């Protein structure tokens, strides 16, 4: 029902919106896409989409590069056990507790922009990625890696 209401209201013209239930539930008299174009103009949709794509692509590439290298080092070396436990313990701290101090710190450092968001995402995903990478690498026999060399 909520999905039905969202779709029906999205295609109605503002003049068709009424306060009674029968008017709100009725289908639009003419299907209009003008609400979508207006919303895209008001919210600067294409700029926001571009920012989201840029941040996502750069974050994923950096996370794959950095976290896989760190996961390999931790997964193949017993001396990094403390580092592994320290980094993975970051998964137990809720995001809401970290958010305010990190926003303040990034603004003080002058990276309260796209670069700051990318850095924060790479750091936030590090505990889970290291857990997955190192856990995966611990299950690959060393003999297989030595044979590949």
mmCIF file of C-alpha atoms in Angstrom:
data_model
loop_
_atom_site.group_PDB
_atom_site.id
_atom_site.type_symbol
_atom_site.label_atom_id
_atom_site.label_comp_id
_atom_site.label_asym_id
_atom_site.label_seq_id
_atom_site.Cartn_x
_atom_site.Cartn_y
_atom_site.Cartn_z
ATOM 1 C CA UNK A 1 0.000 0.000 0.000
ATOM 2 C CA UNK A 2 2.707 2.575 0.812
ATOM 3 C CA UNK A 3 4.450 1.770 -2.470
ATOM 4 C CA UNK A 4 1.145 2.162 -4.341
ATOM 5 C CA UNK A 5 0.566 5.537 -2.679
ATOM 6 C CA UNK A 6 4.091 6.730 -3.484
ATOM 7 C CA UNK A 7 3.773 5.807 -7.157
ATOM 8 C CA UNK A 8 0.271 7.257 -7.561
ATOM 9 C CA UNK A 9 1.155 10.529 -5.847
ATOM 10 C CA UNK A 10 4.379 10.844 -7.856
ATOM 11 C CA UNK A 11 2.461 10.828 -11.141
ATOM 12 C CA UNK A 12 -0.339 13.186 -10.082
ATOM 13 C CA UNK A 13 -0.356 16.876 -10.816
ATOM 14 C CA UNK A 14 -0.498 19.181 -7.772
ATOM 15 C CA UNK A 15 -4.039 20.212 -8.733
ATOM 16 C CA UNK A 16 -5.196 16.586 -8.368
ATOM 17 C CA UNK A 17 -4.055 16.287 -4.757
ATOM 18 C CA UNK A 18 -7.009 16.369 -2.408
ATOM 19 C CA UNK A 19 -7.521 16.011 1.324
ATOM 20 C CA UNK A 20 -10.116 13.253 1.095
ATOM 21 C CA UNK A 21 -9.147 9.575 0.989
ATOM 22 C CA UNK A 22 -10.967 8.791 -2.259
ATOM 23 C CA UNK A 23 -8.999 11.517 -4.077
ATOM 24 C CA UNK A 24 -5.695 10.403 -2.629
ATOM 25 C CA UNK A 25 -6.283 6.757 -3.594
ATOM 26 C CA UNK A 26 -7.595 7.434 -7.080
ATOM 27 C CA UNK A 27 -5.454 7.058 -10.169
ATOM 28 C CA UNK A 28 -4.239 10.262 -11.830
ATOM 29 C CA UNK A 29 -6.446 11.583 -14.605
ATOM 30 C CA UNK A 30 -3.384 12.060 -16.795
ATOM 31 C CA UNK A 31 -0.005 10.522 -16.015
ATOM 32 C CA UNK A 32 2.557 13.299 -15.731
ATOM 33 C CA UNK A 33 6.343 13.163 -15.436
ATOM 34 C CA UNK A 34 6.602 16.873 -14.602
ATOM 35 C CA UNK A 35 6.986 16.103 -10.888
ATOM 36 C CA UNK A 36 10.124 14.106 -11.637
ATOM 37 C CA UNK A 37 11.696 16.827 -13.765
ATOM 38 C CA UNK A 38 10.843 19.432 -11.135
ATOM 39 C CA UNK A 39 12.358 17.296 -8.374
ATOM 40 C CA UNK A 40 15.518 16.828 -10.437
ATOM 41 C CA UNK A 41 15.836 20.583 -10.913
ATOM 42 C CA UNK A 42 15.149 21.488 -7.285
ATOM 43 C CA UNK A 43 17.488 18.892 -5.790
ATOM 44 C CA UNK A 44 20.312 19.269 -8.354
ATOM 45 C CA UNK A 45 20.014 15.542 -9.004
ATOM 46 C CA UNK A 46 22.726 15.136 -11.654
ATOM 47 C CA UNK A 47 25.369 16.883 -9.551
ATOM 48 C CA UNK A 48 24.465 14.738 -6.558
ATOM 49 C CA UNK A 49 24.542 11.579 -8.671
ATOM 50 C CA UNK A 50 27.964 12.538 -10.046
ATOM 51 C CA UNK A 51 29.311 13.135 -6.532
ATOM 52 C CA UNK A 52 27.927 9.800 -5.344
ATOM 53 C CA UNK A 53 29.440 7.921 -8.275
ATOM 54 C CA UNK A 54 32.824 9.600 -7.837
ATOM 55 C CA UNK A 55 32.943 8.910 -4.111
ATOM 56 C CA UNK A 56 31.774 5.307 -4.568
ATOM 57 C CA UNK A 57 34.200 4.420 -7.354
ATOM 58 C CA UNK A 58 37.242 5.989 -5.692
ATOM 59 C CA UNK A 59 36.342 4.460 -2.316
ATOM 60 C CA UNK A 60 35.911 0.969 -3.762
ATOM 61 C CA UNK A 61 39.175 1.128 -5.719
ATOM 62 C CA UNK A 62 41.153 2.419 -2.729
ATOM 63 C CA UNK A 63 39.532 -0.068 -0.363
ATOM 64 C CA UNK A 64 40.348 -2.981 -2.649
ATOM 65 C CA UNK A 65 43.967 -1.886 -3.025
ATOM 66 C CA UNK A 66 44.731 -0.897 0.561
ATOM 67 C CA UNK A 67 42.648 -3.468 2.408
ATOM 68 C CA UNK A 68 43.766 -6.398 0.290
ATOM 69 C CA UNK A 69 47.433 -5.560 0.847
ATOM 70 C CA UNK A 70 46.882 -5.139 4.578
ATOM 71 C CA UNK A 71 44.770 -8.303 4.694
ATOM 72 C CA UNK A 72 47.528 -10.249 2.963
ATOM 73 C CA UNK A 73 50.181 -8.975 5.365
ATOM 74 C CA UNK A 74 48.034 -9.745 8.393
ATOM 75 C CA UNK A 75 46.789 -13.090 7.081
ATOM 76 C CA UNK A 76 50.250 -14.415 6.200
ATOM 77 C CA UNK A 77 52.280 -13.044 9.130
ATOM 78 C CA UNK A 78 51.745 -14.068 12.754
ATOM 79 C CA UNK A 79 53.507 -10.931 14.038
ATOM 80 C CA UNK A 80 50.582 -8.721 13.065
ATOM 81 C CA UNK A 81 48.101 -10.477 15.375
ATOM 82 C CA UNK A 82 47.801 -7.433 17.675
ATOM 83 C CA UNK A 83 47.275 -5.094 14.700
ATOM 84 C CA UNK A 84 44.576 -7.410 13.395
ATOM 85 C CA UNK A 85 42.752 -7.478 16.729
ATOM 86 C CA UNK A 86 43.090 -3.710 17.126
ATOM 87 C CA UNK A 87 41.711 -2.925 13.662
ATOM 88 C CA UNK A 88 38.921 -5.502 13.806
ATOM 89 C CA UNK A 89 37.840 -4.188 17.221
ATOM 90 C CA UNK A 90 36.742 -1.069 15.325
ATOM 91 C CA UNK A 91 33.671 -3.035 14.187
ATOM 92 C CA UNK A 92 32.316 -2.942 17.722
ATOM 93 C CA UNK A 93 32.175 0.859 17.924
ATOM 94 C CA UNK A 94 28.842 2.145 16.570
ATOM 95 C CA UNK A 95 28.965 4.657 13.739
ATOM 96 C CA UNK A 96 26.803 7.142 15.668
ATOM 97 C CA UNK A 97 29.441 7.447 18.395
ATOM 98 C CA UNK A 98 32.203 8.159 15.888
ATOM 99 C CA UNK A 99 30.271 10.496 13.630
ATOM 100 C CA UNK A 100 30.353 13.800 15.561
ATOM 101 C CA UNK A 101 34.045 13.755 16.556
ATOM 102 C CA UNK A 102 35.073 12.705 13.048
ATOM 103 C CA UNK A 103 33.050 15.451 11.377
ATOM 104 C CA UNK A 104 34.645 17.996 13.699
ATOM 105 C CA UNK A 105 38.125 16.605 13.139
ATOM 106 C CA UNK A 106 37.821 16.478 9.360
ATOM 107 C CA UNK A 107 36.615 20.077 9.262
ATOM 108 C CA UNK A 108 39.571 21.149 11.439
ATOM 109 C CA UNK A 109 41.932 19.303 9.090
ATOM 110 C CA UNK A 110 40.397 21.051 6.090
ATOM 111 C CA UNK A 111 39.063 17.892 4.454
ATOM 112 C CA UNK A 112 35.366 18.496 4.992
ATOM 113 C CA UNK A 113 34.772 17.741 1.306
ATOM 114 C CA UNK A 114 34.734 14.782 -1.104
ATOM 115 C CA UNK A 115 38.277 13.779 -0.179
ATOM 116 C CA UNK A 116 37.320 13.660 3.492
ATOM 117 C CA UNK A 117 34.282 11.518 2.752
ATOM 118 C CA UNK A 118 36.423 9.111 0.728
ATOM 119 C CA UNK A 119 38.996 8.854 3.520
ATOM 120 C CA UNK A 120 36.281 8.238 6.106
ATOM 121 C CA UNK A 121 34.640 5.516 4.015
ATOM 122 C CA UNK A 122 37.957 3.757 3.414
ATOM 123 C CA UNK A 123 38.667 3.817 7.153
ATOM 124 C CA UNK A 124 35.134 2.756 8.153
ATOM 125 C CA UNK A 125 35.206 -0.279 5.859
ATOM 126 C CA UNK A 126 38.699 -1.358 6.922
ATOM 127 C CA UNK A 127 37.752 -3.592 9.898
ATOM 128 C CA UNK A 128 35.235 -5.670 7.973
ATOM 129 C CA UNK A 129 37.396 -5.906 4.869
ATOM 130 C CA UNK A 130 40.464 -6.962 6.862
ATOM 131 C CA UNK A 131 38.407 -9.582 8.642
ATOM 132 C CA UNK A 132 37.240 -10.981 5.305
ATOM 133 C CA UNK A 133 40.563 -10.750 3.445
ATOM 134 C CA UNK A 134 42.725 -12.201 6.195
ATOM 135 C CA UNK A 135 40.184 -14.918 6.970
ATOM 136 C CA UNK A 136 40.113 -15.924 3.329
ATOM 137 C CA UNK A 137 43.896 -15.938 3.009
ATOM 138 C CA UNK A 138 44.365 -18.040 6.144
ATOM 139 C CA UNK A 139 42.364 -20.802 4.443
ATOM 140 C CA UNK A 140 44.624 -20.907 1.367
ATOM 141 C CA UNK A 141 47.495 -23.359 1.945
ATOM 142 C CA UNK A 142 51.014 -21.903 1.835
ATOM 143 C CA UNK A 143 52.023 -24.747 -0.491
ATOM 144 C CA UNK A 144 49.669 -23.374 -3.140
ATOM 145 C CA UNK A 145 51.199 -19.906 -2.830
ATOM 146 C CA UNK A 146 54.731 -21.324 -2.950
ATOM 147 C CA UNK A 147 53.840 -23.323 -6.062
ATOM 148 C CA UNK A 148 52.574 -20.138 -7.701
ATOM 149 C CA UNK A 149 55.897 -18.426 -7.002
#
